[in-house]
XYZ file of C-alpha atoms in Angstrom:
334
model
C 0.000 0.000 0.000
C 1.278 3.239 -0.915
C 1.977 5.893 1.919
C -0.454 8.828 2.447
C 1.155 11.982 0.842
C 2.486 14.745 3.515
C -0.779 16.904 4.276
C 0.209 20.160 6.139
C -1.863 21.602 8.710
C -4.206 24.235 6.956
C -3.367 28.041 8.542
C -4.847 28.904 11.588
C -5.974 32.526 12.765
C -2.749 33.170 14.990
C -0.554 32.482 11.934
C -2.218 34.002 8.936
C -0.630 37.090 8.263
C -2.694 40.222 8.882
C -1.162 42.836 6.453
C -1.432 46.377 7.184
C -3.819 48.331 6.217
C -0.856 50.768 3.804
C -0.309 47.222 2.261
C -3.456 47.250 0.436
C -3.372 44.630 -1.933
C -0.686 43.618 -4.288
C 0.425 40.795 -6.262
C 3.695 38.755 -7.147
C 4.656 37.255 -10.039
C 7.220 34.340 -10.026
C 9.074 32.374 -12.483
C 10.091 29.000 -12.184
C 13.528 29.349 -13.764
C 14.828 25.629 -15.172
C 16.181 23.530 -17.409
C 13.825 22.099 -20.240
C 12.919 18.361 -20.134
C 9.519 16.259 -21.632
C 6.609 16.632 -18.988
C 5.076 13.486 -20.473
C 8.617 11.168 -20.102
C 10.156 9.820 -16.866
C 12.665 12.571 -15.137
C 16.167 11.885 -16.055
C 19.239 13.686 -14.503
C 20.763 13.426 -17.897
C 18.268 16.120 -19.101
C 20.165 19.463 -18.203
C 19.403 21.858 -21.352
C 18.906 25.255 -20.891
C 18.671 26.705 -23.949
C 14.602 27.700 -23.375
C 16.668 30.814 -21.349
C 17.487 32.726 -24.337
C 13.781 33.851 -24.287
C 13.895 34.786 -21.409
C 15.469 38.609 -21.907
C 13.281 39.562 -24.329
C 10.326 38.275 -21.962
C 11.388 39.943 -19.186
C 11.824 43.117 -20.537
C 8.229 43.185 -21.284
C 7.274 42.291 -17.930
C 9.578 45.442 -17.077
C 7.980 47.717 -19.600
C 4.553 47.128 -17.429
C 6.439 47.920 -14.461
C 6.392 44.411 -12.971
C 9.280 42.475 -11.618
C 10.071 38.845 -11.695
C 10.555 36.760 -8.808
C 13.214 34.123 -10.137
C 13.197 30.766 -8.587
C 16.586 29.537 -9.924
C 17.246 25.639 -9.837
C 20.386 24.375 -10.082
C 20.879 23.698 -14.122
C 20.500 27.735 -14.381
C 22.921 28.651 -11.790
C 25.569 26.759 -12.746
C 25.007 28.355 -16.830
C 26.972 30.842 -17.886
C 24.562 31.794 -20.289
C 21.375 31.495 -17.939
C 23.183 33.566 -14.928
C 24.014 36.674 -18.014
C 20.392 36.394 -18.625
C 19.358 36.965 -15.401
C 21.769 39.377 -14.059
C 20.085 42.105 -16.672
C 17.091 41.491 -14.962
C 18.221 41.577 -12.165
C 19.421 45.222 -13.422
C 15.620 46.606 -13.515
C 15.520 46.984 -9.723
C 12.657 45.132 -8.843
C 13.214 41.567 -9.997
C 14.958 39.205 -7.619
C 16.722 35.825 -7.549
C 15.107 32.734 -5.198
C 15.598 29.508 -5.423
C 13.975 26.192 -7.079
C 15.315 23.079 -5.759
C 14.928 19.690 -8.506
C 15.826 17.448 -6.689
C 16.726 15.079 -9.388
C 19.240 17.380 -10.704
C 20.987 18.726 -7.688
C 23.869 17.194 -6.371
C 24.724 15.109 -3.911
C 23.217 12.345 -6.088
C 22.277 9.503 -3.896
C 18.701 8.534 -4.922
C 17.201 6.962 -7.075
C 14.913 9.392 -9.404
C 11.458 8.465 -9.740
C 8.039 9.855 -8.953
C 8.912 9.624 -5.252
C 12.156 11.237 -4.478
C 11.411 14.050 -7.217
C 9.431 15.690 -4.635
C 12.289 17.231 -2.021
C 10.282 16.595 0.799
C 10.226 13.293 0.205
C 14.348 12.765 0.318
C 15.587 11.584 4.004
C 16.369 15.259 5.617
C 20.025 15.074 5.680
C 19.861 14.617 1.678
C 17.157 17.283 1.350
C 19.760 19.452 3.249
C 22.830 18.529 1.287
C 20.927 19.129 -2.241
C 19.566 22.792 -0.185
C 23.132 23.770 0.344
C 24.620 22.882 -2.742
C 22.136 24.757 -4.540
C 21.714 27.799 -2.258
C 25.871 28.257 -2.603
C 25.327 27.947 -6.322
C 22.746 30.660 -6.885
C 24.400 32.766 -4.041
C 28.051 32.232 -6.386
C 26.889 33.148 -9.640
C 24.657 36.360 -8.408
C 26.830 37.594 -5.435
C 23.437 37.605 -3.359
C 21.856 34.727 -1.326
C 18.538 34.031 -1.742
C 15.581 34.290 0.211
C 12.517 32.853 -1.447
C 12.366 29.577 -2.107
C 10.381 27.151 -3.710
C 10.634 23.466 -3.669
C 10.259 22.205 -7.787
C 7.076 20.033 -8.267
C 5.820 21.306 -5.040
C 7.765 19.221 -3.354
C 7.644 20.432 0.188
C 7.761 18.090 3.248
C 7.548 17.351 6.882
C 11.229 19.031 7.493
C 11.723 21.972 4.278
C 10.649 24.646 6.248
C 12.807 24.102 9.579
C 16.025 23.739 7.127
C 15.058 26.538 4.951
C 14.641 28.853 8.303
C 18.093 27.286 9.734
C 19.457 29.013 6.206
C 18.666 32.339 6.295
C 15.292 31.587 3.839
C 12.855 34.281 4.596
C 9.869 33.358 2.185
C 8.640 29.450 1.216
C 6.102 29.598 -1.838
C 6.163 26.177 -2.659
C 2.798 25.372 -1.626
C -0.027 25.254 -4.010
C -3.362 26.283 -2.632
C -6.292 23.881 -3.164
C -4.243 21.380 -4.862
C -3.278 17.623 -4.002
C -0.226 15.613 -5.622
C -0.179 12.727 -3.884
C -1.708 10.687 -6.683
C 2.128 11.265 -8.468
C 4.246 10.304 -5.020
C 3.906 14.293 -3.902
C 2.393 16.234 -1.372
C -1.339 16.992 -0.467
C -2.394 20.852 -0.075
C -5.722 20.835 -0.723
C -6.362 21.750 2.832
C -3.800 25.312 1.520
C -5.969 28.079 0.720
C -4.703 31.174 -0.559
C -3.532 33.659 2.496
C -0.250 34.008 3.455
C 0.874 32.710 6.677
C 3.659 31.977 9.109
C 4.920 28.759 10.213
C 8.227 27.259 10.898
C 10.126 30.633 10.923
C 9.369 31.571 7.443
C 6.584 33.282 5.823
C 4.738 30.733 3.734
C 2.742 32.155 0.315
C 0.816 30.430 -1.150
C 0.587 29.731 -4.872
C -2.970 31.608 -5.620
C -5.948 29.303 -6.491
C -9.548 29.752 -5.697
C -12.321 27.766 -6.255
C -15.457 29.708 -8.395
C -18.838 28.603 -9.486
C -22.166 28.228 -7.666
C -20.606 25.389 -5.359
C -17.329 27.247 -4.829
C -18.613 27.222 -0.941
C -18.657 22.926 -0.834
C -14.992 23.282 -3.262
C -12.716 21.789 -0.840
C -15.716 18.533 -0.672
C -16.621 18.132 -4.267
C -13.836 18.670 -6.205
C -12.034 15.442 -4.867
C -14.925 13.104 -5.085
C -15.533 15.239 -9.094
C -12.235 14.006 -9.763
C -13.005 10.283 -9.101
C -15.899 10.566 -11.680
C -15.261 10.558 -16.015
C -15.171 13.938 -17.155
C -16.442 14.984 -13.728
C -14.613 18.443 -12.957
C -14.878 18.803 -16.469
C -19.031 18.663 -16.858
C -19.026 20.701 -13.640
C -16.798 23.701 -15.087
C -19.327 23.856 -17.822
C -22.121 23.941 -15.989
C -21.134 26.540 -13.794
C -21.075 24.817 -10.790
C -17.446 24.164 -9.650
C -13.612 25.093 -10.855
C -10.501 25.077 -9.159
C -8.324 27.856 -10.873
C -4.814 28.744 -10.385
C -3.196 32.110 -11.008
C -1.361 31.095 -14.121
C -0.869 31.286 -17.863
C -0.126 27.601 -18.320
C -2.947 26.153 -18.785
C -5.665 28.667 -17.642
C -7.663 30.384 -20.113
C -8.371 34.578 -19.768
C -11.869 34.626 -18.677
C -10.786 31.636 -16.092
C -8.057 33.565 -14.870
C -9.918 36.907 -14.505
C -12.804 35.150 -13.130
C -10.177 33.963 -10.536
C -8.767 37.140 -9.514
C -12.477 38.441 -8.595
C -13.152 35.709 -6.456
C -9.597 35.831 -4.641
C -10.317 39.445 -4.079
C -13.539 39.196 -3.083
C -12.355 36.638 -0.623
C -10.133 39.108 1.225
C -6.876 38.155 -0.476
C -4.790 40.553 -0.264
C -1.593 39.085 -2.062
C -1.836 37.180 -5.334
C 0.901 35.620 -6.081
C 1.056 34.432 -9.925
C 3.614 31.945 -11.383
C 4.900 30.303 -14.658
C 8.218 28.047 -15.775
C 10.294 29.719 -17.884
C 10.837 27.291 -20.483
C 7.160 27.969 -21.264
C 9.010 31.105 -22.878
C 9.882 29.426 -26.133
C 7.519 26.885 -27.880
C 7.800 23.448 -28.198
C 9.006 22.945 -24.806
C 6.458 22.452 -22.216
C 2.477 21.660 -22.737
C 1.217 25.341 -22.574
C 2.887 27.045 -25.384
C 3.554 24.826 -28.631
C 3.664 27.235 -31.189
C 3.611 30.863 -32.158
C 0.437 31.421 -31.643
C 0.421 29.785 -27.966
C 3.128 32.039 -27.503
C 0.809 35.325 -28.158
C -1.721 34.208 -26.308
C 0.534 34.042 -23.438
C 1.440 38.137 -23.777
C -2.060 38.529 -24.248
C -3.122 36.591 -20.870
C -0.603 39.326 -19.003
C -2.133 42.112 -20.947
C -5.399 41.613 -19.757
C -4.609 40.155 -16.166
C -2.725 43.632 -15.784
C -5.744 45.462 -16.975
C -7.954 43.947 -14.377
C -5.798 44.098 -11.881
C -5.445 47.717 -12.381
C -9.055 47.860 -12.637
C -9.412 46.647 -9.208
C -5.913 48.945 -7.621
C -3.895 45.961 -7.273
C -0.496 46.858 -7.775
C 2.541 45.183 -8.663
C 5.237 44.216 -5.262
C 8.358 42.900 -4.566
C 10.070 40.308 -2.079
C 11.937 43.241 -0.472
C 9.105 45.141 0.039
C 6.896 42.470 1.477
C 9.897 41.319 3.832
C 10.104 45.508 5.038
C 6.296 45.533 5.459
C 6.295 42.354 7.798
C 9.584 43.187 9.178
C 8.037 45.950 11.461
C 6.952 45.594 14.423
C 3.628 44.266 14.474
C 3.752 43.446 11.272
């Protein structure tokens, strides 16, 4: 029998953040920086490319055109690129994008396990591993950008029972690795359907949440139906259709416009008051994950920012930055 995926404790009142009221409400974008591999195929260690990163300039500087930073969760392929870390120190140059860290666990040294569905997820690794692969990469990133980082996410979601203790014992100030509303354990990873989407502390760190809300006229029962939906053909489909129930995430990989607008309403009117977006970047370049295949794909994608900027606007969300949320919480009381 296979072992129940790690489920973390949902938030509770005394650790949800309460922002301040000059916060307002704001939202982060982050890219999952990484090497290219086939997201149908087995993970391989041998698969190392990073050539999706020469999109990755021009794509930024349209992000910086709007006046929105990138959050960069670097794994270790990138840092270790010359190529990757040029890329990435001119955007660092725009003074509001930032370097984090993305830990793949399958293609971090020390190499001591075997790679499969399982040990992908970090979380999943004995700690002492987890910890040697956290190291190696945090002196990597820290190395080729002269700054540590202090956001972290854990690649595939993968957080577990110890991340956040040995993240804290680091100097990590931020974890976004979990994904609100969502449950991997089906593919050996971790269960956070119990997540939702307000920031909290736990463990030492500040914990955001990857933004996901449920809509529809059963969004209230979500957390209920959409499991047992799943465990019926076509079942989450027929009830998107219908109106009745969706689970959306804030991103352009695989979310349509009027899904992801539709999203950003809800979170709002839930009292969210940080989104926090993300994407991989070798969705940059077609042909190289599911989400953009082709030229067009890749339009639609600038046209998904476009009008998720719009809206956002529409409702005074503006854009922030890990520096400013760590000064904001940083005060006292905050």
């Amino acid at each position: 029998m296979a072992a129940r995926p790690w489920r973390p404790d949902p938030a509770s009142a005394a650790e949800r953040i309460d922002w301040p009221e000059e916060f307002g409400r704001r939202f982060l974008v982050t890219v999952d920086v990484e090497e290219e591999f086939d997201w149908t195929a087995p993970l391989d260690r041998r698969h190392r490319s990073t050539k999706a990163m020469r999109a990755f300039a021009p794509a930024h500087r349209r992000f910086a055109q709007a006046g929105v930073g990138l959050t960069c969760m670097v794994d270790y392929p990138v840092a270790v690129d010359a190529a990757s870390i040029a890329a990435l120190s001119e955007c660092l140059d725009d003074g509001r994008s930032e370097i984090g860290a993305q830990l793949h666990a399958w293609v971090t040294p020390p190499h001591e396990e075997v790679v499969d569905p399982f040990t992908s997820h970090a979380g999943n690794l004995p700690p002492a591993l987890e910890a040697a692969k956290l190291d190696r990469l945090t002196d990597a990133i820290t190395a080729s950008f002269g700054r540590a980082p202090r956001i972290f996410r854990s690649g595939r979601y993968g957080l577990g029972p110890s991340s956040l203790p040995l993240l804290a014992e680091r100097g990590y100030r931020i974890d976004s690795s979990m994904r609100a509303l969502h449950d991997y354990g089906g593919g050996g990873g971790m269960d956070f359907s119990g997540i939702g989407s307000h920031g909290f502390r736990r463990d030492g760190l500040i914990e955001l949440p990857l933004t996901s809300v449920y809509t529809g006229l059963l969004r209230g029962r979500g957390q209920a139906l959409y499991p047992r939906a799943g465990r019926l053909p076509h079942g989450r489909g027929a009830m998107a259709r219908l109106g009745l129930l969706s689970r959306i995430p804030l991103t352009p990989e695989g979310v349509g416009i009027g899904d992801a607008l539709a999203a950003i309403d809800r979170a709002l009117a839930d009292g969210v008051r940080l989104l926090t977006f993300s994407f991989h970047s070798p969705t940059l370049e077609p042909g190289h994950t599911p989400y953009v295949r082709n030229a067009r794909d890749r339009e639609m994608f600038d046209r998904w920012w476009d009008a998720v900027f719009e809206r956002l606007a529409r409702h005074g969300v503006t854009t922030t930055t890990v520096s400013e949320i760590l000064a904001v919480l940083d005060r006292p009381n905050g």
